Short mmCIF file of C-alpha atoms and ligand atoms in Angstrom, two decimals:
data_model
loop_
_atom_site.label_atom_id
_atom_site.label_comp_id
_atom_site.label_asym_id
_atom_site.label_seq_id
_atom_site.Cartn_x
_atom_site.Cartn_y
_atom_site.Cartn_z
CA MET B 1 2.15 -1.05 -12.60
CA THR B 2 5.60 -1.19 -14.05
CA LEU B 3 7.24 2.00 -15.09
CA GLU B 4 7.23 0.76 -18.72
CA LEU B 5 3.33 0.64 -18.72
CA ARG B 6 2.91 4.25 -17.32
CA ASP B 7 2.57 6.74 -20.10
CA ARG B 8 2.72 4.05 -22.80
CA ILE B 9 2.76 5.23 -26.29
CA THR B 10 -0.08 3.69 -28.34
CA THR B 11 -1.69 4.14 -31.72
CA GLU B 12 -5.12 4.96 -30.19
CA GLY B 13 -3.47 7.57 -27.85
CA VAL B 14 -1.67 9.31 -30.65
CA LEU B 15 -4.87 9.42 -32.77
CA SER B 16 -6.88 10.66 -29.97
CA ALA B 17 -4.33 13.51 -29.15
CA LEU B 18 -4.36 14.37 -32.94
CA GLY B 19 -8.06 14.76 -32.80
CA LYS B 20 -9.61 16.14 -36.01
CA ASP B 21 -5.85 16.29 -37.69
CA GLN B 22 -5.55 12.57 -37.53
CA LYS B 23 -6.80 12.08 -41.03
CA ALA B 24 -3.54 13.56 -42.34
CA PHE B 25 -1.55 10.79 -40.78
CA PHE B 26 -1.32 6.92 -40.82
CA VAL B 27 0.25 5.96 -37.50
CA GLU B 28 1.57 2.64 -36.31
CA VAL B 29 3.22 2.06 -33.04
CA LYS B 30 5.64 -0.98 -32.53
CA GLU B 31 7.14 -2.49 -29.40
CA GLU B 32 10.63 -2.84 -30.81
CA ILE B 33 12.10 -2.08 -34.23
CA MET B 34 15.90 -1.88 -35.40
CA SER B 35 15.41 1.60 -36.80
CA THR B 36 12.33 3.40 -37.65
CA ASN B 37 14.11 5.33 -40.30
CA THR B 38 15.39 2.26 -42.08
CA GLN B 39 12.11 0.48 -41.97
CA LEU B 40 10.11 3.58 -43.17
CA LYS B 41 12.58 4.40 -46.03
CA ALA B 42 12.07 0.74 -47.30
CA ALA B 43 8.22 1.22 -46.92
CA GLY B 44 8.69 4.54 -48.83
CA ARG B 45 10.43 2.80 -51.76
CA ASN B 46 7.43 0.44 -51.82
CA GLY B 47 4.91 3.44 -52.13
CA ALA B 48 3.97 4.25 -48.63
CA ALA B 49 1.72 7.19 -48.38
CA ASP B 50 2.45 10.77 -47.37
CA GLY B 51 1.85 11.13 -43.62
CA THR B 52 2.87 7.59 -42.82
CA VAL B 53 4.22 7.54 -39.25
CA LEU B 54 6.27 4.69 -37.65
CA ILE B 55 6.94 4.86 -33.96
CA ALA B 56 8.88 2.30 -31.75
CA ARG B 57 9.01 1.92 -27.98
CA ARG B 58 12.44 0.88 -28.37
CA GLN B 59 15.05 0.54 -31.24
CA THR B 60 17.87 -1.92 -31.25
CA ALA B 61 19.88 -0.23 -34.01
CA GLY B 62 18.86 3.41 -33.83
CA ARG B 63 20.87 5.54 -36.22
CA GLY B 64 22.19 9.04 -35.88
CA ARG B 65 24.01 11.45 -38.18
CA MET B 66 27.37 10.41 -39.64
CA ASP B 67 26.72 6.76 -38.94
CA ARG B 68 26.70 6.91 -35.40
CA ARG B 69 24.48 4.82 -33.13
CA PHE B 70 21.49 6.41 -31.59
CA GLU B 71 20.74 4.75 -27.95
CA SER B 72 17.15 4.04 -28.05
CA PRO B 73 15.90 2.56 -24.51
CA GLU B 74 12.39 2.37 -23.41
CA GLY B 75 11.31 5.89 -22.12
CA GLY B 76 12.04 8.04 -25.24
CA ILE B 77 10.12 8.61 -28.32
CA TYR B 78 11.62 7.09 -31.49
CA MET B 79 9.50 8.17 -34.51
CA SER B 80 9.72 8.52 -38.29
CA LEU B 81 7.45 10.44 -40.60
CA LEU B 82 7.33 9.94 -44.29
CA LEU B 83 6.49 12.96 -46.47
CA ARG B 84 6.13 13.47 -50.20
CA PRO B 85 6.45 17.31 -49.84
CA GLY B 86 7.09 18.04 -53.58
CA ILE B 87 10.07 20.28 -52.91
CA PRO B 88 13.25 20.53 -54.88
CA VAL B 89 16.15 18.37 -53.60
CA GLU B 90 18.27 21.34 -52.52
CA ASP B 91 15.31 22.34 -50.05
CA ILE B 92 15.47 18.99 -48.04
CA LEU B 93 17.68 20.77 -45.45
CA TYR B 94 14.76 22.99 -44.50
CA MET B 95 12.91 19.72 -43.50
CA THR B 96 15.36 19.27 -40.73
CA THR B 97 15.44 22.78 -39.47
CA LEU B 98 11.73 22.85 -39.71
CA THR B 99 11.62 19.78 -37.65
CA ALA B 100 14.05 21.05 -34.85
CA VAL B 101 11.67 24.23 -34.37
CA ALA B 102 8.55 21.89 -34.41
CA VAL B 103 9.80 19.65 -31.70
CA ALA B 104 11.26 22.50 -29.69
CA GLU B 105 7.77 24.25 -29.85
CA ALA B 106 5.94 20.79 -29.00
CA VAL B 107 8.03 20.39 -25.99
CA GLU B 108 7.26 23.85 -24.76
CA GLU B 109 3.53 23.31 -25.48
CA VAL B 110 3.10 19.88 -23.81
CA CYS B 111 5.96 19.97 -21.21
CA GLY B 112 6.52 23.80 -20.49
CA ILE B 113 10.36 23.10 -20.99
CA HIS B 114 12.38 25.40 -23.48
CA PRO B 115 14.99 23.54 -25.50
CA GLY B 116 17.66 25.33 -27.44
CA ILE B 117 18.75 24.40 -30.94
CA LYS B 118 22.36 23.48 -31.44
CA TRP B 119 23.09 23.66 -35.07
CA VAL B 120 22.19 21.87 -37.09
CA ASN B 121 19.68 19.62 -35.52
CA ASP B 122 20.13 18.70 -31.87
CA LEU B 123 18.02 20.01 -29.15
CA TYR B 124 19.51 20.70 -25.80
CA VAL B 125 18.03 21.47 -22.49
CA GLY B 126 20.80 23.16 -20.36
CA ASN B 127 24.06 21.51 -21.54
CA ARG B 128 22.39 18.04 -22.26
CA LYS B 129 21.28 16.83 -25.70
CA VAL B 130 17.59 15.42 -25.37
CA CYS B 131 16.71 15.26 -28.93
CA GLY B 132 18.46 14.22 -32.32
CA ILE B 133 16.91 14.50 -35.82
CA LEU B 134 17.98 12.57 -38.74
CA THR B 135 16.21 13.55 -42.11
CA GLU B 136 16.98 11.15 -44.93
CA ALA B 137 15.85 11.20 -48.70
CA VAL B 138 14.87 8.52 -50.97
CA PHE B 139 15.20 9.28 -54.59
CA ASP B 140 13.48 7.87 -57.74
CA THR B 141 15.33 6.30 -60.59
CA ASP B 142 15.64 9.72 -62.44
CA GLY B 143 17.29 11.15 -59.40
CA GLY B 144 14.22 13.37 -58.26
CA LEU B 145 13.12 13.19 -54.84
CA ASP B 146 10.69 10.35 -54.09
CA CYS B 147 10.08 10.97 -50.54
CA VAL B 148 11.61 12.30 -47.16
CA VAL B 149 11.83 10.27 -43.93
CA ILE B 150 12.30 12.57 -40.83
CA GLY B 151 13.59 10.64 -37.83
CA ILE B 152 13.20 11.94 -34.30
CA GLY B 153 14.74 10.54 -31.30
CA LEU B 154 13.59 12.46 -28.10
CA ASN B 155 14.72 11.49 -24.68
CA VAL B 156 11.52 12.01 -22.76
CA TYR B 157 12.27 9.85 -19.47
CA ALA B 158 15.87 9.10 -18.35
CA PRO B 159 16.64 5.19 -18.42
CA LYS B 160 16.33 3.62 -15.00
CA GLU B 161 19.90 2.43 -15.21
CA GLY B 162 21.11 5.96 -16.58
CA PHE B 163 22.41 6.55 -19.89
CA PRO B 164 25.40 4.37 -21.37
CA GLU B 165 28.87 5.40 -20.36
CA GLU B 166 29.78 6.74 -23.55
CA ILE B 167 27.08 9.29 -23.84
CA ARG B 168 26.51 9.98 -20.05
CA GLU B 169 28.52 13.34 -20.33
CA ILE B 170 26.24 14.64 -23.05
CA ALA B 171 22.84 12.88 -23.09
CA GLY B 172 19.91 14.28 -21.06
CA ALA B 173 16.09 13.72 -20.65
CA LEU B 174 13.27 15.70 -20.19
CA TYR B 175 12.21 14.07 -16.90
CA GLY B 176 13.62 11.67 -14.49
CA ALA B 177 12.83 8.03 -14.80
CA ASP B 178 9.93 7.94 -12.38
CA GLU B 179 8.42 11.18 -13.36
CA ARG B 180 5.86 9.60 -15.77
CA GLU B 181 2.57 11.23 -16.55
CA GLU B 182 -0.16 9.46 -18.49
CA GLU B 183 -0.70 10.50 -22.08
CA ARG B 184 2.30 12.90 -22.18
CA ARG B 185 4.27 11.03 -24.88
CA ASN B 186 1.12 10.50 -27.04
CA ARG B 187 0.43 14.24 -26.80
CA LEU B 188 4.01 15.13 -27.62
CA ILE B 189 4.00 12.99 -30.63
CA ALA B 190 0.73 14.47 -31.85
CA SER B 191 2.16 18.07 -31.23
CA VAL B 192 5.37 17.25 -33.11
CA LEU B 193 3.35 15.85 -36.07
CA ASN B 194 0.87 18.67 -36.25
CA LYS B 195 3.61 21.35 -36.02
CA ILE B 196 5.78 19.78 -38.76
CA ARG B 197 2.76 19.63 -41.03
CA GLN B 198 1.63 23.26 -40.31
CA LYS B 199 5.29 24.47 -41.13
CA SER B 200 5.63 22.46 -44.12
CA PHE B 201 2.59 23.56 -45.97
CA PRO B 202 3.28 26.05 -47.07
CA LEU B 203 6.98 26.39 -46.37
CA ASP B 204 7.80 29.80 -45.22
CA LYS B 205 11.67 29.88 -45.31
CA ARG B 206 11.97 33.40 -43.91
CA LYS B 207 9.80 32.86 -40.92
CA LEU B 208 11.62 29.37 -40.25
CA SER B 209 15.01 31.07 -40.43
CA ILE B 210 13.85 33.59 -37.75
CA ASP B 211 12.30 30.91 -35.50
CA TYR B 212 15.36 28.81 -35.97
CA LYS B 213 17.84 31.60 -35.00
CA ASN B 214 15.76 32.76 -32.17
CA ARG B 215 16.14 29.34 -30.71
CA SER B 216 19.85 28.83 -31.62
CA MET B 217 22.18 28.16 -28.57
CA VAL B 218 25.45 28.73 -30.72
CA ILE B 219 25.09 32.14 -32.03
CA GLY B 220 27.62 34.27 -30.17
CA ARG B 221 29.27 31.32 -28.55
CA TRP B 222 32.85 29.73 -28.91
CA VAL B 223 32.60 26.18 -30.39
CA THR B 224 35.08 23.67 -31.60
CA VAL B 225 34.82 22.91 -35.28
CA CYS B 226 35.49 19.20 -35.96
CA ARG B 227 36.41 18.28 -39.61
CA GLY B 228 37.74 14.71 -39.97
CA THR B 229 40.65 14.53 -37.31
CA THR B 230 41.21 18.22 -37.31
CA GLU B 231 39.52 20.59 -34.61
CA ARG B 232 39.60 24.40 -34.59
CA GLU B 233 38.13 26.98 -32.09
CA ALA B 234 35.78 29.45 -33.58
CA LEU B 235 33.28 32.11 -32.69
CA VAL B 236 29.73 31.66 -34.23
CA LEU B 237 28.74 34.91 -35.70
CA ASP B 238 25.52 33.86 -37.52
CA ILE B 239 23.41 31.17 -39.36
CA ASN B 240 22.78 32.36 -42.77
CA GLU B 241 19.85 32.04 -45.12
CA GLU B 242 21.28 28.64 -46.55
CA ASN B 243 21.48 27.47 -42.89
CA HIS B 244 25.40 27.60 -42.92
CA LEU B 245 27.11 28.34 -39.70
CA VAL B 246 29.07 31.54 -40.16
CA VAL B 247 32.21 31.28 -38.01
CA ARG B 248 35.30 33.39 -37.27
CA TYR B 249 38.60 31.54 -36.28
CA GLY B 250 41.27 32.99 -33.95
CA ASP B 251 43.43 34.26 -36.88
CA GLY B 252 40.32 36.44 -37.98
CA ALA B 253 39.33 34.15 -41.03
CA GLU B 254 35.72 33.80 -41.52
CA GLU B 255 33.79 30.65 -43.02
CA ALA B 256 30.35 29.64 -43.68
CA LEU B 257 30.18 25.72 -42.74
CA SER B 258 27.60 23.65 -44.32
CA THR B 259 26.51 20.40 -42.29
CA GLY B 260 28.29 17.71 -44.40
CA GLU B 261 31.09 16.25 -42.58
CA ILE B 262 31.37 19.02 -39.83
CA ARG B 263 30.57 18.65 -36.20
CA VAL B 264 30.36 21.37 -33.81
CA LYS B 265 31.21 21.01 -30.05
CA LEU B 266 29.94 23.59 -27.74
CA GLN B 267 32.55 24.99 -25.25
CA ARG B 268 31.46 24.89 -21.73
C1 LIG N 301 21.37 12.31 -34.29
O1 LIG N 301 21.40 12.68 -33.07
O2 LIG N 301 22.52 12.22 -34.89
C2 LIG N 301 20.20 11.94 -34.97
C3 LIG N 301 19.47 10.75 -34.08
C4 LIG N 301 18.12 10.42 -34.92
C5 LIG N 301 17.52 9.26 -34.03
C6 LIG N 301 16.18 9.10 -34.76
S1 LIG N 301 15.11 7.83 -33.48
C7 LIG N 301 13.99 7.64 -34.65
C8 LIG N 301 14.74 7.59 -36.09
N1 LIG N 301 15.17 6.17 -36.28
C9 LIG N 301 16.72 6.08 -36.40
O3 LIG N 301 17.22 5.09 -36.51
N2 LIG N 301 17.14 7.33 -36.12
C10 LIG N 301 15.96 8.22 -35.97
#
């Protein structure tokens, strides 16, 4: 059997791993999609139901934050979940933090591996990024929130040929290319979906903030804050209630950073 056929993601496998909880989701698995987020947002505009899940075995134009590309070779999980959560627009950010905690817990449950969260939405194992999250909103004609699409890219198995040169220093995977175990990815997907649902209804912001901070790998560390072309070193003091990163620069000035155009690099 080729590597690709071992631990294959299938609709039946995900549904079976979801068990009785499968009625909350409409799961579709495709061999190859440009971007599951782009496709699911279009479906959302056409009325796709709350709980629709689109999964690709590989993406040809996977998208990351800040218009970056997300490498999506066979071996990972590339999934998007559409929710109609009925929350105010300003609460959308909680969907991202909630998902970061949910994926970290699912990886622990299924794989026994403990990822840390790098503000705002990357999961790391050691000093390697293993997962990125891209949450996108679709608005109705009145500017209200129509639906949210949460995209998750999780590097489960390292690509046989290694990660591309540009991300080789940063990207990592939960397992080596040939460490495949049957049904692992279907179980991971099911666990992620269940945990997102449990944490969203009802949304407990206080608990979420505690869980998120407990997994943070930036608090107490020096980072480089990148804003446009400028870079400044700063010590991370806290992540506040609004999920802003509270930092202190070398000159003693403090600032609460919101996600927007800011990127934070860990210092090794
Ligand atoms: C990031 O690291 O900047 C976020 C990456 C998000 C990647 C996932 S893979 C599934 C979904 N479809 C996409 O095109 N992007 C997200």
